[in-house]
PDB file of C-alpha atoms in Angstrom:
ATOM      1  CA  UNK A   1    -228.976  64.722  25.233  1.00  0.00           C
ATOM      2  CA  UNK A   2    -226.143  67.101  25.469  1.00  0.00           C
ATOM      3  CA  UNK A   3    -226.639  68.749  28.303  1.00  0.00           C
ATOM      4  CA  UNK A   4    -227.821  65.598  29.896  1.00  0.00           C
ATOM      5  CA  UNK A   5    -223.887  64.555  29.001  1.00  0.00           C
ATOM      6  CA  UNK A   6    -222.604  67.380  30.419  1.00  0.00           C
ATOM      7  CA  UNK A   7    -224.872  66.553  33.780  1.00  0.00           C
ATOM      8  CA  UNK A   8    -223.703  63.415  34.186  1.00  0.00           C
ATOM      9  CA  UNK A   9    -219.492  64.473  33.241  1.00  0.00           C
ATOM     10  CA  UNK A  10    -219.933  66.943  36.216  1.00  0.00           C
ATOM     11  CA  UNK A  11    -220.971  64.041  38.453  1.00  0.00           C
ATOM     12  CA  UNK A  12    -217.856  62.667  37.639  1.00  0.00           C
ATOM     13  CA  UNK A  13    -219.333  59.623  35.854  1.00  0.00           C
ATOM     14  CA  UNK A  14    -217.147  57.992  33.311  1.00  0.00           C
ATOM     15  CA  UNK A  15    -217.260  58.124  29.595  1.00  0.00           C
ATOM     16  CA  UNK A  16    -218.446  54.013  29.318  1.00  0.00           C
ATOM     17  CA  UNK A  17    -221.079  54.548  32.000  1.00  0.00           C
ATOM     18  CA  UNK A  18    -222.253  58.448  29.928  1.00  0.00           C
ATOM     19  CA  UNK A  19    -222.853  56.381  27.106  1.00  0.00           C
ATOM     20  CA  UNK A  20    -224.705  53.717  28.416  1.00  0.00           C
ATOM     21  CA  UNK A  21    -226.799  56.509  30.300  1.00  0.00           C
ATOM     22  CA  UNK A  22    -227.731  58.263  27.177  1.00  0.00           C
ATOM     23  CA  UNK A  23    -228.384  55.178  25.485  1.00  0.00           C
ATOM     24  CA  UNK A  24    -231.303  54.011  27.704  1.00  0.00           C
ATOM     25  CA  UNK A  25    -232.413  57.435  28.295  1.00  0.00           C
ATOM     26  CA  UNK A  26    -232.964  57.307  24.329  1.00  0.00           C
ATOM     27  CA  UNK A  27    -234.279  54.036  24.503  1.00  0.00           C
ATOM     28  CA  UNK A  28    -237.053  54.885  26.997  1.00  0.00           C
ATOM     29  CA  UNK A  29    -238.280  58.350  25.227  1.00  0.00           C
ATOM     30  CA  UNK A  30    -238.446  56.340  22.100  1.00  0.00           C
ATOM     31  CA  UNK A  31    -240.777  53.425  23.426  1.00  0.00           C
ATOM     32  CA  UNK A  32    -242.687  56.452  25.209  1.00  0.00           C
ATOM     33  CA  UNK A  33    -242.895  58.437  21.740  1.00  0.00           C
ATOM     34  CA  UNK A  34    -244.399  55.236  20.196  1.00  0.00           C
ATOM     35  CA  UNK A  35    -247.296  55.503  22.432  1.00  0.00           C
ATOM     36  CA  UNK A  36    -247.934  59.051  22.025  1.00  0.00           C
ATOM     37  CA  UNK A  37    -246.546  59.758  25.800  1.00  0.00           C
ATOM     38  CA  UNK A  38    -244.008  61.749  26.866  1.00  0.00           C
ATOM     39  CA  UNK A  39    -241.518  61.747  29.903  1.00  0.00           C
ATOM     40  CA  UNK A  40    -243.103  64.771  31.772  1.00  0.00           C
ATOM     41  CA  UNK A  41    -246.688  63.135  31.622  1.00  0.00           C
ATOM     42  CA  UNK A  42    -245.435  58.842  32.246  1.00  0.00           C
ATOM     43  CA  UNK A  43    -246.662  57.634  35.276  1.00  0.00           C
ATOM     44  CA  UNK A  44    -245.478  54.972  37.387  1.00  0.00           C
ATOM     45  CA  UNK A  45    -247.475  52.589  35.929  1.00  0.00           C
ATOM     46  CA  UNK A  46    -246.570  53.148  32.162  1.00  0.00           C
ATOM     47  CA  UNK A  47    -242.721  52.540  33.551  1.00  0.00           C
ATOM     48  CA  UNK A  48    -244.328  49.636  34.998  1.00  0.00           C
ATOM     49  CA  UNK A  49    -245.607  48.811  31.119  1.00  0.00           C
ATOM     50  CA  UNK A  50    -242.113  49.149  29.935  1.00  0.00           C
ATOM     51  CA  UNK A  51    -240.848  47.042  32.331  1.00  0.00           C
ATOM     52  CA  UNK A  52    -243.147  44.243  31.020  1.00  0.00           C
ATOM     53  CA  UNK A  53    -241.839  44.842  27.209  1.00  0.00           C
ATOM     54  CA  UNK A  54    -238.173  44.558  28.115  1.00  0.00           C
ATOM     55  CA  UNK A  55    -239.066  41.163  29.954  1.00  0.00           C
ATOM     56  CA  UNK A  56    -241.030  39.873  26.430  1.00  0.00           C
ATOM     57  CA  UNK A  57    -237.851  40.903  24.985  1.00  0.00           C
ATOM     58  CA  UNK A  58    -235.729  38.455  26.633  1.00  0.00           C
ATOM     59  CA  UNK A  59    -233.833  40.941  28.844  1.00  0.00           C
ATOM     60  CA  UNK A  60    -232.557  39.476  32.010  1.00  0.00           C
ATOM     61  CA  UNK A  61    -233.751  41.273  35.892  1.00  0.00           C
ATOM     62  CA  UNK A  62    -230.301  42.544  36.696  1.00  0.00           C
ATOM     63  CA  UNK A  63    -230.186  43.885  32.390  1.00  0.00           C
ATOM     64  CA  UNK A  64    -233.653  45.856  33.627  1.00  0.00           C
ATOM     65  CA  UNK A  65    -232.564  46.985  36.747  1.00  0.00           C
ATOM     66  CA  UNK A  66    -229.672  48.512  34.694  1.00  0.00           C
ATOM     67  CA  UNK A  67    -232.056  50.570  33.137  1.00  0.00           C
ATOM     68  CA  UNK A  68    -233.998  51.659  35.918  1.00  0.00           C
ATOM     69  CA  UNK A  69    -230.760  53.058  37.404  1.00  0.00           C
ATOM     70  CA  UNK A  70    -229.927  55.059  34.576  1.00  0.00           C
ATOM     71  CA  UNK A  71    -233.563  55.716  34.347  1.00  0.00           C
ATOM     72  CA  UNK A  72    -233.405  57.512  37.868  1.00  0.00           C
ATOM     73  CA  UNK A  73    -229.929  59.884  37.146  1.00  0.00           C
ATOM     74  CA  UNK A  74    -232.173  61.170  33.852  1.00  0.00           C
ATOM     75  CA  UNK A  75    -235.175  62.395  35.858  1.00  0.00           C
ATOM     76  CA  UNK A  76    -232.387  63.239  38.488  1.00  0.00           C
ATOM     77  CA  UNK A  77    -231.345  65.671  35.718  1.00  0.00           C
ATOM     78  CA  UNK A  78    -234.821  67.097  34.639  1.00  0.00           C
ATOM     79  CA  UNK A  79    -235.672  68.009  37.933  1.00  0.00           C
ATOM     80  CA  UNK A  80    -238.911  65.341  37.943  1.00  0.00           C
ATOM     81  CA  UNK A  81    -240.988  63.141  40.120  1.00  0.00           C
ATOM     82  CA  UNK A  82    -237.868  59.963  40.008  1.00  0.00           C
ATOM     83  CA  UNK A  83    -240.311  57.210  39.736  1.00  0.00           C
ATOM     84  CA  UNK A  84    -237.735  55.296  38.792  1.00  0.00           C
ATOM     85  CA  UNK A  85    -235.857  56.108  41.768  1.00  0.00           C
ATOM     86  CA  UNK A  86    -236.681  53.040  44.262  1.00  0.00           C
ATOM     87  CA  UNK A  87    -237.922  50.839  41.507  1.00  0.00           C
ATOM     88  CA  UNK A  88    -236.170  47.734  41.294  1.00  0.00           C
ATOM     89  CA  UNK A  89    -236.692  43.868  39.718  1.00  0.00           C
ATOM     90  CA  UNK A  90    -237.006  41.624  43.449  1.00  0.00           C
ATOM     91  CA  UNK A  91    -234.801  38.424  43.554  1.00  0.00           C
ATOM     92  CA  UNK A  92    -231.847  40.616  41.590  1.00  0.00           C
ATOM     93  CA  UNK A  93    -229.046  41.020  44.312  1.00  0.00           C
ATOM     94  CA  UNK A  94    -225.958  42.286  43.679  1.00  0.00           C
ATOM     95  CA  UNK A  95    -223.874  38.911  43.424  1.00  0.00           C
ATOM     96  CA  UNK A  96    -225.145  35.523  44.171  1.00  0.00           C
ATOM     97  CA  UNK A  97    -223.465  35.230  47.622  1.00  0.00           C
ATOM     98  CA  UNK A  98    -225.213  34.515  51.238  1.00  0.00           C
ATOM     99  CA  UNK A  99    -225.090  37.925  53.109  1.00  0.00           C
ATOM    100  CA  UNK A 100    -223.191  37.176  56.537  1.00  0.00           C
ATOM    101  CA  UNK A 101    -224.788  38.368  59.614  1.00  0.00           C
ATOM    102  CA  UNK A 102    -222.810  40.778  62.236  1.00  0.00           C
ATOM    103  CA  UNK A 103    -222.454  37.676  64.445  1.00  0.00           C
ATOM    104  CA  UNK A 104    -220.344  35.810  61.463  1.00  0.00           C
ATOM    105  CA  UNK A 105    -218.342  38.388  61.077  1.00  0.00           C
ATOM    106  CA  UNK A 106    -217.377  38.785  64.455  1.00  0.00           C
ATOM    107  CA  UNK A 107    -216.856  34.842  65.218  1.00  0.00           C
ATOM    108  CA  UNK A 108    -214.374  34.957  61.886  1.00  0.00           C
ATOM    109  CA  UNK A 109    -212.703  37.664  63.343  1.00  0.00           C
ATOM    110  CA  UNK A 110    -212.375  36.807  66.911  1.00  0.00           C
ATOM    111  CA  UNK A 111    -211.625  33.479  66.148  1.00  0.00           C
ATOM    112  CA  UNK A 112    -208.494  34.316  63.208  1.00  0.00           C
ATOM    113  CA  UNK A 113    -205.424  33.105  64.546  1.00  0.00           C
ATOM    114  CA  UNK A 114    -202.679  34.573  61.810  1.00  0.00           C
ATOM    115  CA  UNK A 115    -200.038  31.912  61.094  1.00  0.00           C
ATOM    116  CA  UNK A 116    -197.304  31.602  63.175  1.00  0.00           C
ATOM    117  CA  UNK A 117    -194.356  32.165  60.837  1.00  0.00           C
ATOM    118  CA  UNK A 118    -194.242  34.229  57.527  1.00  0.00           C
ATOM    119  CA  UNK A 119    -194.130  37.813  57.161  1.00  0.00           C
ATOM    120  CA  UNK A 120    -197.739  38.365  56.575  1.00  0.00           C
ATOM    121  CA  UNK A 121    -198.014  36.885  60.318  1.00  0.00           C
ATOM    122  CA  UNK A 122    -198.107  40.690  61.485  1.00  0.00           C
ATOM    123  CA  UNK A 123    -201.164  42.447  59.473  1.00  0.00           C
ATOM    124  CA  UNK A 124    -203.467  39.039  58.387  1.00  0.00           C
ATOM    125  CA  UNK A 125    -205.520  40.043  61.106  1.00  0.00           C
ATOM    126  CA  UNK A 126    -205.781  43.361  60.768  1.00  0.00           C
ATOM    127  CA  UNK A 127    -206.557  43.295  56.537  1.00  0.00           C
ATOM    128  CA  UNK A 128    -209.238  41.074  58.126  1.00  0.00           C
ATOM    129  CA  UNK A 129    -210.646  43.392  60.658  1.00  0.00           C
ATOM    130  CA  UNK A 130    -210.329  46.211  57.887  1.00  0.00           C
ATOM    131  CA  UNK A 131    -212.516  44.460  55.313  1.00  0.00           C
ATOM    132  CA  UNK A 132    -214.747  43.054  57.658  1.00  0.00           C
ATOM    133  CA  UNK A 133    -215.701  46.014  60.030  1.00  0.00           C
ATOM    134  CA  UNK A 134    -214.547  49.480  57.318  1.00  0.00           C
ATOM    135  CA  UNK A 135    -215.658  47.022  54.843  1.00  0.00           C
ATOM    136  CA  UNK A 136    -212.134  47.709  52.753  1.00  0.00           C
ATOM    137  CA  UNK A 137    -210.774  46.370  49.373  1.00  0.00           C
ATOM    138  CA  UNK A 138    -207.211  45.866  48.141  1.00  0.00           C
ATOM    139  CA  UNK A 139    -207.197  48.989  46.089  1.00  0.00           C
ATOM    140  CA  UNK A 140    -208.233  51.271  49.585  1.00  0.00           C
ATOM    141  CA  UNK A 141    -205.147  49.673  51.236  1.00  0.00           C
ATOM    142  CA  UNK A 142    -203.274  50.660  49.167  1.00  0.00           C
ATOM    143  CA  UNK A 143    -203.976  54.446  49.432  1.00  0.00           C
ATOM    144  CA  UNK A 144    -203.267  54.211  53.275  1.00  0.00           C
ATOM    145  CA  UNK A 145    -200.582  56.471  54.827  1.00  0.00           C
ATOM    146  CA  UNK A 146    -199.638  56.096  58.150  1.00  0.00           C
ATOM    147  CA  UNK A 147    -200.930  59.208  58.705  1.00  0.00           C
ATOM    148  CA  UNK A 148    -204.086  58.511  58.444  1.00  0.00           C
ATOM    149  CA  UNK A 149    -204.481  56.225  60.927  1.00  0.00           C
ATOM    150  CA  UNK A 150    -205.354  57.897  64.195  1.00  0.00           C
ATOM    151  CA  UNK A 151    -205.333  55.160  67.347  1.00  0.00           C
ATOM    152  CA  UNK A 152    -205.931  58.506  69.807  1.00  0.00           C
ATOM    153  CA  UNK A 153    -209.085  58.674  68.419  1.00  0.00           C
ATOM    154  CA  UNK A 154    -209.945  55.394  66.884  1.00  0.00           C
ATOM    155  CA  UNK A 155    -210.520  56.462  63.104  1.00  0.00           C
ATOM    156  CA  UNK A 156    -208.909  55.676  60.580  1.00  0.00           C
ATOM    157  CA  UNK A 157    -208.926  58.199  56.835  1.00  0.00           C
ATOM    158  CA  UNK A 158    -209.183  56.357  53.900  1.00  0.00           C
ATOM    159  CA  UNK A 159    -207.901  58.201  51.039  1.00  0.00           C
ATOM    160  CA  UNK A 160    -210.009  58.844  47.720  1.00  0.00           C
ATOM    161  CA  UNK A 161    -209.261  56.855  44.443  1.00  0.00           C
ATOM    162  CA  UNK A 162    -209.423  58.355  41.178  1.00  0.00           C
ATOM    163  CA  UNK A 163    -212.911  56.953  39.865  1.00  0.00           C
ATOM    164  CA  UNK A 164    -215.459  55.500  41.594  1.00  0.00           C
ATOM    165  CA  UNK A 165    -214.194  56.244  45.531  1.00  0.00           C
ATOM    166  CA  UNK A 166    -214.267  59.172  47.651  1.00  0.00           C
ATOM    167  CA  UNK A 167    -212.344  59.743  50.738  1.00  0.00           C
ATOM    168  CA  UNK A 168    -214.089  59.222  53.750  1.00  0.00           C
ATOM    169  CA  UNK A 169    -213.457  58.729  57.753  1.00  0.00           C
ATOM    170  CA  UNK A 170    -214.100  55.632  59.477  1.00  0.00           C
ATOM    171  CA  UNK A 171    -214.360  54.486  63.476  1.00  0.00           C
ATOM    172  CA  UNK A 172    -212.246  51.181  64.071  1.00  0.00           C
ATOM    173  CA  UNK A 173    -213.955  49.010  66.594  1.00  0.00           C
ATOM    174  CA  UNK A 174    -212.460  49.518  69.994  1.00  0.00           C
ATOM    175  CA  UNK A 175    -210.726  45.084  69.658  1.00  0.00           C
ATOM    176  CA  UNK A 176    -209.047  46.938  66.966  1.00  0.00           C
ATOM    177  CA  UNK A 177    -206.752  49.462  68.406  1.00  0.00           C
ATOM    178  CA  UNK A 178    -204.244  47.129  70.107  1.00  0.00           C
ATOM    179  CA  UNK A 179    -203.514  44.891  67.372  1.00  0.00           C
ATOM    180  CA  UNK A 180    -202.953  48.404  65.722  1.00  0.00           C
ATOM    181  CA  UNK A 181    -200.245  49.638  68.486  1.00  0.00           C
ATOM    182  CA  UNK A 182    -198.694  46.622  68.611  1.00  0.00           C
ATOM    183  CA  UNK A 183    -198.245  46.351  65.063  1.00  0.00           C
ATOM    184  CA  UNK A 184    -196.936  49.975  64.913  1.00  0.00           C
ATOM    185  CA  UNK A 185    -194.762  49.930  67.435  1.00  0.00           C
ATOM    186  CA  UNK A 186    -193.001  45.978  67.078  1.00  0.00           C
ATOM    187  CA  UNK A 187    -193.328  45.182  63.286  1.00  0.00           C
ATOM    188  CA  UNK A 188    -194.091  47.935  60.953  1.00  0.00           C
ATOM    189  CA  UNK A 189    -190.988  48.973  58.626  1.00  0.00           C
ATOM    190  CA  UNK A 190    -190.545  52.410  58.668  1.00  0.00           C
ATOM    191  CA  UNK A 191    -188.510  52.881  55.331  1.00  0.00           C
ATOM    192  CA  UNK A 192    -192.184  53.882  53.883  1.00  0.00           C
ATOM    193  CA  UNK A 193    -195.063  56.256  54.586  1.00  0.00           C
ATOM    194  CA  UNK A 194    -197.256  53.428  53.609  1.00  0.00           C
ATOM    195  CA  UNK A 195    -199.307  52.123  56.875  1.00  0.00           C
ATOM    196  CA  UNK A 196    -198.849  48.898  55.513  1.00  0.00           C
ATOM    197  CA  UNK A 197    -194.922  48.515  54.268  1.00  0.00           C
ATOM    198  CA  UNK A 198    -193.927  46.237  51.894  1.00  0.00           C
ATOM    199  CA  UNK A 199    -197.182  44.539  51.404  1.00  0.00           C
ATOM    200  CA  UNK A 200    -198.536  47.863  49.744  1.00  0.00           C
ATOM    201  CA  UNK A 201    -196.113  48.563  48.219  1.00  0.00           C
ATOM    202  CA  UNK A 202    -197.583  47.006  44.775  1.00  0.00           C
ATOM    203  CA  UNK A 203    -200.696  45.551  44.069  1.00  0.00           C
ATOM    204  CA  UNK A 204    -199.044  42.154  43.060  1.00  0.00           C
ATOM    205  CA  UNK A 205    -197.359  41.632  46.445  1.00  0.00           C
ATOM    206  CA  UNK A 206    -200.563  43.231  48.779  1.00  0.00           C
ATOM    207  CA  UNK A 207    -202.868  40.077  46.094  1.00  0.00           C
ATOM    208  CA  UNK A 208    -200.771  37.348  47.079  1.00  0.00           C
ATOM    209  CA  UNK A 209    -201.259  38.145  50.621  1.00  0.00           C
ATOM    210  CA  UNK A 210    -205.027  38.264  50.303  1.00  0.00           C
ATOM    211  CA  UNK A 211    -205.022  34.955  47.942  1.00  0.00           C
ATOM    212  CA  UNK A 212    -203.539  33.400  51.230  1.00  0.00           C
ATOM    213  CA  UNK A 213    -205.289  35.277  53.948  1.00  0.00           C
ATOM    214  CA  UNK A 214    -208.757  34.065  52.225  1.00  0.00           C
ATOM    215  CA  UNK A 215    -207.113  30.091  52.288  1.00  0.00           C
ATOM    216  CA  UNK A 216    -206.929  30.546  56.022  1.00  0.00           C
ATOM    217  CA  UNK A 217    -210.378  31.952  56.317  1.00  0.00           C
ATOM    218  CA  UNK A 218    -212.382  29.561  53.930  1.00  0.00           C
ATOM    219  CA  UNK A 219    -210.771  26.990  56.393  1.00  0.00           C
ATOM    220  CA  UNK A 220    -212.042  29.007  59.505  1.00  0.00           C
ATOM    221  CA  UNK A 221    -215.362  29.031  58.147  1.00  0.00           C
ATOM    222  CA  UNK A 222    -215.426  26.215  57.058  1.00  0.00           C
ATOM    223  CA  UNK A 223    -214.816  24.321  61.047  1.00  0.00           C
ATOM    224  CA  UNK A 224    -217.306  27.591  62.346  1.00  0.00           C
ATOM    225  CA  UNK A 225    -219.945  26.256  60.073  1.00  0.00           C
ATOM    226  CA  UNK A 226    -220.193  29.513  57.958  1.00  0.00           C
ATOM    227  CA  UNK A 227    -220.868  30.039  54.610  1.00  0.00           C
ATOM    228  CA  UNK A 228    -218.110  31.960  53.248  1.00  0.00           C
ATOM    229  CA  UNK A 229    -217.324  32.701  49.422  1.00  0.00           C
ATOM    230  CA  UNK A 230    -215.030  35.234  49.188  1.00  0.00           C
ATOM    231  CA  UNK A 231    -213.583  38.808  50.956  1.00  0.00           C
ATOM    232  CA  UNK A 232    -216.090  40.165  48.724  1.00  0.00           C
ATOM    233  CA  UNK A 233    -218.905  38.530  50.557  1.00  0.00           C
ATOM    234  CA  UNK A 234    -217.765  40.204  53.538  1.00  0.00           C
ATOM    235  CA  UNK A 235    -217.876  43.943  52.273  1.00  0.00           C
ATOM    236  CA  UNK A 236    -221.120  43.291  50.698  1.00  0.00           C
ATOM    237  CA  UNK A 237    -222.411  41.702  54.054  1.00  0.00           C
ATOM    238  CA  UNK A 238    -220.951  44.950  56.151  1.00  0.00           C
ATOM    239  CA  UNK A 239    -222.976  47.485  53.125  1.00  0.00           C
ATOM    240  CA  UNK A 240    -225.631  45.750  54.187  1.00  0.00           C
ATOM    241  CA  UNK A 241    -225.790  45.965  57.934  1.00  0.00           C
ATOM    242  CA  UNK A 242    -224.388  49.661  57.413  1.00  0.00           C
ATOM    243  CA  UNK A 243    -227.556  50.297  54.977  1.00  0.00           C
ATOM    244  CA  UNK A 244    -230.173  48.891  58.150  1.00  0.00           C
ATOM    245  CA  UNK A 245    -228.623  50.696  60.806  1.00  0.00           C
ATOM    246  CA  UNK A 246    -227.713  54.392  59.107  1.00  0.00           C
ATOM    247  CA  UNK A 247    -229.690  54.761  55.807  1.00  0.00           C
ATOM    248  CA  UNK A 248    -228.801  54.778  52.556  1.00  0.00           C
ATOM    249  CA  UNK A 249    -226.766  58.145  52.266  1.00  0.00           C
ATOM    250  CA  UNK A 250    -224.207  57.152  55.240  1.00  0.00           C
ATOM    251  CA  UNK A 251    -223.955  54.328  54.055  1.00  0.00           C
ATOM    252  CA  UNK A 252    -223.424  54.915  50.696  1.00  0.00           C
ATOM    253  CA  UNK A 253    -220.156  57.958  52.950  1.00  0.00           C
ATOM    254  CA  UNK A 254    -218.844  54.872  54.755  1.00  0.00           C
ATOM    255  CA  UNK A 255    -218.621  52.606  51.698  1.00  0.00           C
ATOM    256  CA  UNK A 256    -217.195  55.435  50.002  1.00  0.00           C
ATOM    257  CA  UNK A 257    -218.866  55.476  46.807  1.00  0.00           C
ATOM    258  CA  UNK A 258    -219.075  59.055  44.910  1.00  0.00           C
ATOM    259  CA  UNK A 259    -222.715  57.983  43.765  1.00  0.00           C
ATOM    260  CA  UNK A 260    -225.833  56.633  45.741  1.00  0.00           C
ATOM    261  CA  UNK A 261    -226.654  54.538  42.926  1.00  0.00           C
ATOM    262  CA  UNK A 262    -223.757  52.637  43.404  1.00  0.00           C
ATOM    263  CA  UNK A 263    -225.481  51.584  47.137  1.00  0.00           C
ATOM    264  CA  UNK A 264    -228.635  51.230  46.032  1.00  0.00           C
ATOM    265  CA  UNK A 265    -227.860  47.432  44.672  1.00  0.00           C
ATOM    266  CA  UNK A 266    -227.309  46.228  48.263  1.00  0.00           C
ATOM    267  CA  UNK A 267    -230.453  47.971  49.841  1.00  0.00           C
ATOM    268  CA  UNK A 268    -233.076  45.085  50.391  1.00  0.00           C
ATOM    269  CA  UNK A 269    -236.376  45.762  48.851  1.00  0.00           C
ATOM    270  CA  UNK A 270    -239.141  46.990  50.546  1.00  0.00           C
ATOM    271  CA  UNK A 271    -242.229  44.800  51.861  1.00  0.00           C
ATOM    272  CA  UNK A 272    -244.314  45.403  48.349  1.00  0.00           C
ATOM    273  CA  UNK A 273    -243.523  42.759  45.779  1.00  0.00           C
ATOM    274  CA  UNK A 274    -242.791  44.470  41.973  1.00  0.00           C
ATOM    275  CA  UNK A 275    -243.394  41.411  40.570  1.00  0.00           C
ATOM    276  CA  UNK A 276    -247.073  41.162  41.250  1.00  0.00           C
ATOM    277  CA  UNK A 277    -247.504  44.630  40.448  1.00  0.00           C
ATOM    278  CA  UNK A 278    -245.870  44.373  36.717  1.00  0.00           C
ATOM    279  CA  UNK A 279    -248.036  41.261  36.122  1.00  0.00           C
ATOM    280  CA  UNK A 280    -251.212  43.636  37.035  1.00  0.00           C
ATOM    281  CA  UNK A 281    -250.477  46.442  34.898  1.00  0.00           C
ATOM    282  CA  UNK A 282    -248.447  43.676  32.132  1.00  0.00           C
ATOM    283  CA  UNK A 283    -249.615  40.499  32.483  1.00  0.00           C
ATOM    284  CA  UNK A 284    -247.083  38.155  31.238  1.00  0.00           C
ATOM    285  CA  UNK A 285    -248.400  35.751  28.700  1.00  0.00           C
TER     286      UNK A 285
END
């Protein structure tokens, strides 16, 4: 499993996730050396099998869909048939909140009206347009220059973080741009190269704007009749549409997440059901 370590360290994968890697890689070539199989000659339907043995050990869908990922980056690495690559547990979604449709997103956006006093009067909306159309968290804000916002063109650089995100270059929708200028030009403090000065600043400060931003919205919602949760909910809801309209790989650029398994969580499952074909091949008793 060395080199299979050193595969994964020049992904850039961290140590926790290398280790948990490893240890279901081990796992599976063990329960395949029991039955006299090995990993070049397992089929789809003896991953099937082990499927069914993990469920009769009490493991939950999201635990086995764990493995399946890690599954797919070790026949990534020896150069196999993945047939663990689009294999996934139905009914396991990536957190247990209603996806919003592109309509909802637009009504809570169009329909935002930012407090009128209070300094975070000036860029409510436009963290709101930023997580709801670029699909942004806190920790991306925070990386934003000024710089690397370009209104001349309508884009918008997002710089990389240290782990899990890459840098990547997003279109702003075109109701976008103005409160942009205006904000630039009337109400942005210019003591910083942060776009967004003092709120970015630190983390702390740029939280307890969000903590009230998402008071304001939940009541929004709430009067539009729309099920919100969170600002999580809305990311997870733009992944989504961004999955259905440009594939898995630009979506997986846009979101900007260094590995495609990170996306493949929010892709919806395809029109077979895996549940009916795991209680053919391992009937549950």
């Amino acid at each position: 499993m060395d080199n299979f370590v050193l595969y994964l360290t020049k992904l850039g994968y961290r140590r926790l996730t290398i280790r948990r890697s490893v240890r279901y890689a081990k796992h599976y070539c063990h329960w395949l050396s029991i039955r006299n199989l090995s990993i070049t000659s397992a089929t789809y339907t003896d991953l099937l099998d082990y499927i069914g043995t993990l469920q009769s050990h009490g493991n939950t869908s999201a635990l086995i869909n764990n493995h399946l990922r890690n599954l797919t980056l070790y026949y990534n690495y020896l150069a196999l048939p993945n047939i663990a690559y689009n294999l996934r547990l139905r009914g396991v979604t990536h957190a247990s909140r209603p996806l919003l449709s592109a309509a909802d997103l637009d009504q809570l956006y169009h329909r935002f009206i930012p407090k009128p006093q209070g300094s975070y009067r000036y860029t409510d909306q436009l963290f709101l347009g930023l997580m709801i159309y670029q699909a942004l968290d806190e920790q991306d804000l925070l990386r934003i220059n000024c710089e690397d916002l370009n209104l001349r063109h309508g884009t918008l650089y997002v710089p990389g973080g240290v782990k899990r995100k890459a840098g990547r270059q997003l279109s702003l929708e075109a109701h976008q741009i103005i409160p942009f200028q205006h904000y630039l030009t009337a109400h942005r403090k210019e003591t910083s190269d942060l776009l967004f000065y003092p709120q970015c600043e630190t983390f702390s400060r740029l939280h307890d704007q969000f903590k009230s931003l998402a008071k304001q919205v939940k009541t929004l919602s709430a009067a539009l009749g729309i099920h919100f949760i969170c600002f999580n909910q809305l990311r997870q809801s733009r992944f989504t549409l961004w999955i259905q309209t440009y594939g898995l790989r630009k979506a997986q650029y846009l979101a900007g997440f260094k590995h495609v398994s990170s996306m493949e969580s929010y892709r919806q499952q395809d029109t077979f059901d895996l549940i009916k074909d795991i209680q053919q091949y391992h009937p549950l008793q």
